[in-house]
Coordinates of N, CA and C in Angstrom, one line a residue:
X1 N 69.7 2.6 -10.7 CA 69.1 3.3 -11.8 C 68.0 2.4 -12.4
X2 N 66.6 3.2 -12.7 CA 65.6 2.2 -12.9 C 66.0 2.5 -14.5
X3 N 65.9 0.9 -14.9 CA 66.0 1.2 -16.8 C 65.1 0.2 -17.4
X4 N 64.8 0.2 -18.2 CA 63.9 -1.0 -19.2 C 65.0 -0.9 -20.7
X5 N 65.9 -1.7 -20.6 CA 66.3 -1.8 -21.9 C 65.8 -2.5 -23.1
X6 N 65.4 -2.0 -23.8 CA 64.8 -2.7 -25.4 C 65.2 -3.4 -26.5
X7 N 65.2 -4.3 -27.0 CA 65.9 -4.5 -28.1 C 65.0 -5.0 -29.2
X8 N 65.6 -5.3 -30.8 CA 64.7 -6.0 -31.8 C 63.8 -5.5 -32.3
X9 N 63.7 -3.9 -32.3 CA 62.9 -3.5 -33.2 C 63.3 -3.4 -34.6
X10 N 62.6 -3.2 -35.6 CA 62.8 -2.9 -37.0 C 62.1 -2.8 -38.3
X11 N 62.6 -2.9 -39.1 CA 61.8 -3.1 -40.5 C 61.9 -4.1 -40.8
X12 N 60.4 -4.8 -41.1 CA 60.3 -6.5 -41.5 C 59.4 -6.3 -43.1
X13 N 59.3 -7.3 -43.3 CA 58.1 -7.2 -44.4 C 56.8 -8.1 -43.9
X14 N 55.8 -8.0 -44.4 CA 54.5 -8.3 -44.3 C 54.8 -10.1 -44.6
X15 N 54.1 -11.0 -43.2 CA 54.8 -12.1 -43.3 C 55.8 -12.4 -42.1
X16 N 56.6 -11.7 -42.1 CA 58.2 -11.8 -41.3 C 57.9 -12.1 -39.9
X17 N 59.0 -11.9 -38.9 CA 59.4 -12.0 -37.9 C 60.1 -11.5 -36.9
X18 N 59.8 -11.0 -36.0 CA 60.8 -10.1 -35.0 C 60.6 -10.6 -33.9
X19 N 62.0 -10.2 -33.4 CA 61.5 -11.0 -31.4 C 62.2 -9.8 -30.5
X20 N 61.4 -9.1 -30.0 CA 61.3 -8.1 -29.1 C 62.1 -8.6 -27.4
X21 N 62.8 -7.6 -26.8 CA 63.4 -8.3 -25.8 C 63.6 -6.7 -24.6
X22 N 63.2 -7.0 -23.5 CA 63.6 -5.4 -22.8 C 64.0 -6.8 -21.2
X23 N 64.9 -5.9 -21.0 CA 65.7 -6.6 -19.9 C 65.3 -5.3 -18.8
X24 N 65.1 -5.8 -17.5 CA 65.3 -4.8 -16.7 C 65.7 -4.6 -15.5
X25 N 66.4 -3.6 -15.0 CA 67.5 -3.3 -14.3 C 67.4 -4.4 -13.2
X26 N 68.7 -4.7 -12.5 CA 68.5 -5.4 -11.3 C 68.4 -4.0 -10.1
X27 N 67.9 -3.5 -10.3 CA 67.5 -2.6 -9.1 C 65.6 -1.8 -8.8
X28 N 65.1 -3.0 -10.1 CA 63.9 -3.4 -10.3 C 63.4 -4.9 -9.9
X29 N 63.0 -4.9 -8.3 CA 62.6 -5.8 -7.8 C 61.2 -6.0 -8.0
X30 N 60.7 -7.7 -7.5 CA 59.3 -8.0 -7.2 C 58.5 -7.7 -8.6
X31 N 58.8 -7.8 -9.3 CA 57.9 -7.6 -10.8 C 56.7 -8.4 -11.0
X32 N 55.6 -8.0 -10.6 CA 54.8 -8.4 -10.8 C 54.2 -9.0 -12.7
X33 N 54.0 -8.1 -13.1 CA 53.7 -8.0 -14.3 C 55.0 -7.3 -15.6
X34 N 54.7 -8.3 -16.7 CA 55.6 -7.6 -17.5 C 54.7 -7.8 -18.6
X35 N 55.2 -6.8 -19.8 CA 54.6 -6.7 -21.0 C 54.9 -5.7 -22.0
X36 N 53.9 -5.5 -23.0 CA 54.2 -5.0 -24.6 C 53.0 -4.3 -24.4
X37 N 52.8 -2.9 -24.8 CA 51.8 -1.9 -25.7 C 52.4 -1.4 -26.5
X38 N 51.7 -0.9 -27.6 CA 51.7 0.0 -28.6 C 51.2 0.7 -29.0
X39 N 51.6 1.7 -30.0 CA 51.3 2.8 -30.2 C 51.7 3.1 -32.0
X40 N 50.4 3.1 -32.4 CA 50.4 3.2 -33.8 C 50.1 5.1 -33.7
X41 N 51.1 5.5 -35.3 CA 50.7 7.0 -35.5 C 48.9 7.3 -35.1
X42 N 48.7 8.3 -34.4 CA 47.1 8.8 -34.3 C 46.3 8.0 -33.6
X43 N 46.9 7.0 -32.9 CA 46.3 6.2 -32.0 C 46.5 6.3 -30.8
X44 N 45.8 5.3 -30.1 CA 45.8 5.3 -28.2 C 46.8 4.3 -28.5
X45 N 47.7 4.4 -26.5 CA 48.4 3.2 -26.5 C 47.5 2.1 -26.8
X46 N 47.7 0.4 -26.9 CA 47.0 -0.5 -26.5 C 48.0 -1.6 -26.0
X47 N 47.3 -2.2 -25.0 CA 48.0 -3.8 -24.4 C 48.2 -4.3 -26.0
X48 N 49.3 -5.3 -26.0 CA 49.6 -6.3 -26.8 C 50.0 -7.3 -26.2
X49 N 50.2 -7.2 -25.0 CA 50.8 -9.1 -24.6 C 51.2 -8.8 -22.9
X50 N 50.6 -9.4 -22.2 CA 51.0 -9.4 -20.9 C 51.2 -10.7 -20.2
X51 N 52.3 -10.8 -19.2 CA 52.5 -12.0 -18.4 C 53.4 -11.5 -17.1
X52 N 52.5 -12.6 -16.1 CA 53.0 -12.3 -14.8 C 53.9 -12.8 -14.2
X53 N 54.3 -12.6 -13.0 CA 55.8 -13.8 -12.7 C 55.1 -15.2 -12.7
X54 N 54.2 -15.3 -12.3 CA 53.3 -16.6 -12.6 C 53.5 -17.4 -13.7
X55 N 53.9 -16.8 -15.1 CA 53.3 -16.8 -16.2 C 52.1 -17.1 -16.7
X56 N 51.3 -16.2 -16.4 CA 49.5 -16.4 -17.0 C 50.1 -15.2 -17.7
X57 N 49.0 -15.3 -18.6 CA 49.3 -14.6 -20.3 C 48.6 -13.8 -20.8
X58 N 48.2 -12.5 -21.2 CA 46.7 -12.2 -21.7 C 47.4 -11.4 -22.7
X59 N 46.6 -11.7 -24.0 CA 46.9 -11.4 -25.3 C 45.6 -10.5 -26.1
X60 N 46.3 -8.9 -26.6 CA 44.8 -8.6 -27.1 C 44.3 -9.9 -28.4
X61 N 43.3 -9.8 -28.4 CA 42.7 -10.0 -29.6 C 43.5 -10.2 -31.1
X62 N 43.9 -9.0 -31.7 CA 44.4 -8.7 -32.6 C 45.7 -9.5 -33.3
X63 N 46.4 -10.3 -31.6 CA 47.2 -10.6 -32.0 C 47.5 -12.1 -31.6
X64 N 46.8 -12.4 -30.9 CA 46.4 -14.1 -30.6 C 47.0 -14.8 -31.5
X65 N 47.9 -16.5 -31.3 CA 48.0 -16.5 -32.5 C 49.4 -16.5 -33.8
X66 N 49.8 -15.6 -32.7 CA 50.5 -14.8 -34.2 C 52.0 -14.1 -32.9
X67 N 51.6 -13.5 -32.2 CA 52.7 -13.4 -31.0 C 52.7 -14.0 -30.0
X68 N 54.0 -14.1 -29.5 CA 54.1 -15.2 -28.3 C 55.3 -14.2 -27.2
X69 N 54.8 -14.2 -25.9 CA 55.4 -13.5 -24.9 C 55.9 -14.3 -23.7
X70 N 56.4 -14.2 -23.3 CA 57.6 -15.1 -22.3 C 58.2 -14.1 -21.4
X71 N 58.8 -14.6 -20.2 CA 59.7 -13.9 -19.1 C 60.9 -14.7 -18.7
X72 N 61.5 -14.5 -18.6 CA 62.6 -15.1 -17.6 C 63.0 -14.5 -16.6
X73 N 62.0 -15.1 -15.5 CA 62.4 -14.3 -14.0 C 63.6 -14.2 -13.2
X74 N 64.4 -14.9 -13.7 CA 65.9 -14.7 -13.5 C 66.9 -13.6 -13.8
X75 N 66.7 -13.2 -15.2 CA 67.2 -12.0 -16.1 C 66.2 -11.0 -15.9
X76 N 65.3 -10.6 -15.0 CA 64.2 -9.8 -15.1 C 63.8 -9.3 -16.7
X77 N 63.9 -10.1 -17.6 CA 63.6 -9.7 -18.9 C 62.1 -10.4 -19.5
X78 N 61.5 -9.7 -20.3 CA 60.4 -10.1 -21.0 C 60.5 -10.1 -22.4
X79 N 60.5 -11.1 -23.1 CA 60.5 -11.2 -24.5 C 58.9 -11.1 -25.3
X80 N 59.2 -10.8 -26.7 CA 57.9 -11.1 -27.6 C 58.3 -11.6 -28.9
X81 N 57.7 -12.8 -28.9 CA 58.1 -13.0 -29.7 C 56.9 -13.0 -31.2
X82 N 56.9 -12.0 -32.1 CA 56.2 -11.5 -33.1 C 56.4 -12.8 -34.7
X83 N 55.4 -13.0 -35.2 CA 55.2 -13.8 -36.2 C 54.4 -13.6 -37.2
X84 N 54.2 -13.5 -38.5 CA 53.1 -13.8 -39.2 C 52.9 -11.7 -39.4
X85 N 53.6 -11.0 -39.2 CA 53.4 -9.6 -39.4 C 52.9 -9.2 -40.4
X86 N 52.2 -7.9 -39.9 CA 50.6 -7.6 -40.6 C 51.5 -5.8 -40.3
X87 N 51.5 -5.7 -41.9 CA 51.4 -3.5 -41.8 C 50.7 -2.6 -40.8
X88 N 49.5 -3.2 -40.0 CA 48.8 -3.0 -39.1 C 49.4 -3.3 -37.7
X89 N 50.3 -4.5 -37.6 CA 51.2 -4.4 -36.6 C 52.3 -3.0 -36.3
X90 N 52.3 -2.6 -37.4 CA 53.5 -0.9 -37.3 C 53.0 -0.1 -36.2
X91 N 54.1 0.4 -35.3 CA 53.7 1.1 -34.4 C 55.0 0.9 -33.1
X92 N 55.1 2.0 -32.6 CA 56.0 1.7 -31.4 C 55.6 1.1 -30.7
X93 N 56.3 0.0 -29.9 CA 56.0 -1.0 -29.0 C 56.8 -1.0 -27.6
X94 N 56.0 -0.6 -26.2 CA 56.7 -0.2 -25.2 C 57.0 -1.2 -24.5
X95 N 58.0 -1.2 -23.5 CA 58.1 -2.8 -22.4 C 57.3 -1.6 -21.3
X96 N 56.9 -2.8 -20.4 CA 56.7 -1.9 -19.1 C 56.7 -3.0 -18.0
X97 N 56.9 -2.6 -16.7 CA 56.7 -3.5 -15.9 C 56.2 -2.8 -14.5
X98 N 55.4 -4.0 -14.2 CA 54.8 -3.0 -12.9 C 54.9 -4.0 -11.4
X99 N 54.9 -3.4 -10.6 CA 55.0 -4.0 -9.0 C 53.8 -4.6 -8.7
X100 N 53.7 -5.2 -7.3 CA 52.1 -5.3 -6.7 C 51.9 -4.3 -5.9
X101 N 50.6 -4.2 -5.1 CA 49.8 -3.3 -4.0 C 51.0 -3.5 -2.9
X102 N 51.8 -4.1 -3.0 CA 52.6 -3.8 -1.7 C 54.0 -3.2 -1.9
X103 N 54.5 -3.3 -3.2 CA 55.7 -2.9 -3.8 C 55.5 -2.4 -5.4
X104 N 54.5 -1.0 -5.0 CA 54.1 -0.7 -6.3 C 55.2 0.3 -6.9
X105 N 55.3 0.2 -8.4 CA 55.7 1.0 -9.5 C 55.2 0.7 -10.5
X106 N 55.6 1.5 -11.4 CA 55.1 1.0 -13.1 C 55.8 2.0 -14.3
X107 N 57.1 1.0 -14.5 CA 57.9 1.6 -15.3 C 57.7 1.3 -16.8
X108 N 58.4 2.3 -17.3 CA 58.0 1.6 -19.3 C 59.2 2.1 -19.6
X109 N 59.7 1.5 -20.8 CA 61.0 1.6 -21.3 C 61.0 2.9 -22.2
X110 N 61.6 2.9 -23.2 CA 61.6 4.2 -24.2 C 60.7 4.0 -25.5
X111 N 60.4 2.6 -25.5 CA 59.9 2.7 -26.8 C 60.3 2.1 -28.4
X112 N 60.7 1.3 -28.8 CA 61.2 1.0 -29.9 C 60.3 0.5 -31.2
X113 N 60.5 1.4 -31.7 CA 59.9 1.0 -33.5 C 59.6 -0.1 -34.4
X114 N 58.5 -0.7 -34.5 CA 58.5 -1.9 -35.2 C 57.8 -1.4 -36.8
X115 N 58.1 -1.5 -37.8 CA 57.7 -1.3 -39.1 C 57.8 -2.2 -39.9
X116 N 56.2 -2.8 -40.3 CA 55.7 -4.0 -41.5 C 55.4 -3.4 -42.5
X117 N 56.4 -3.0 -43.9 CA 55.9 -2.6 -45.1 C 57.1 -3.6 -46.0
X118 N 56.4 -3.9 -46.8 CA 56.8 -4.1 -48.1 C 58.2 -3.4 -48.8

């Protein structure tokens, strides 16, 4: 069964801290890439944090800095770890993970809720 399970979303305050975590199935091999988008109300998805089994790292902009993303290729899991939260950070945040050109897929988990208000 292919799954992305999620965890650590919630309600923080402006300031705070959260650490995002999606484990994925052992019947998801060869993972090339793992990572975070989101999706603020009335917006496009966007990247937030990407890393490869390599661990090379690409971070949008916005959040440079301030989030830190990791894998452990052992647990097929990708963590994020979120810092210094901005109300502008609100928005569902997806895991996804994708294959290479020779063992391609590109799964994404369900989705879990992160909300920075006061």
């Amino acid at each position: 069964q292919v799954q992305l399970v999620e965890a650590g979303g919630g309600l923080v305050q402006p300031g705070g801290s959260l650490r995002l975590s999606c484990a994925a199935s052992r019947s998801i091999f060869s993972i090339n890439t793992m990572g975070w988008y989101r999706q603020a109300p009335g917006k496009e998805r966007e990247l937030v944090a990407t890393i490869t089994s390599g661990g090379r790292t690409n971070y949008a902009d916005s959040v440079k800095g301030r989030f830190t993303i990791a894998r452990d290729n052992a647990k097929n899991t990708v963590y994020l770890q979120m810092n210094s939260l901005k109300p502008e950070d609100t928005a569902v945040y997806y895991c996804n993970a994708r294959g290479s050109s020779w063992v391609w897929y590109n799964y994404w988990g369900q989705g879990t809720q992160v909300t920075v208000s006061s």
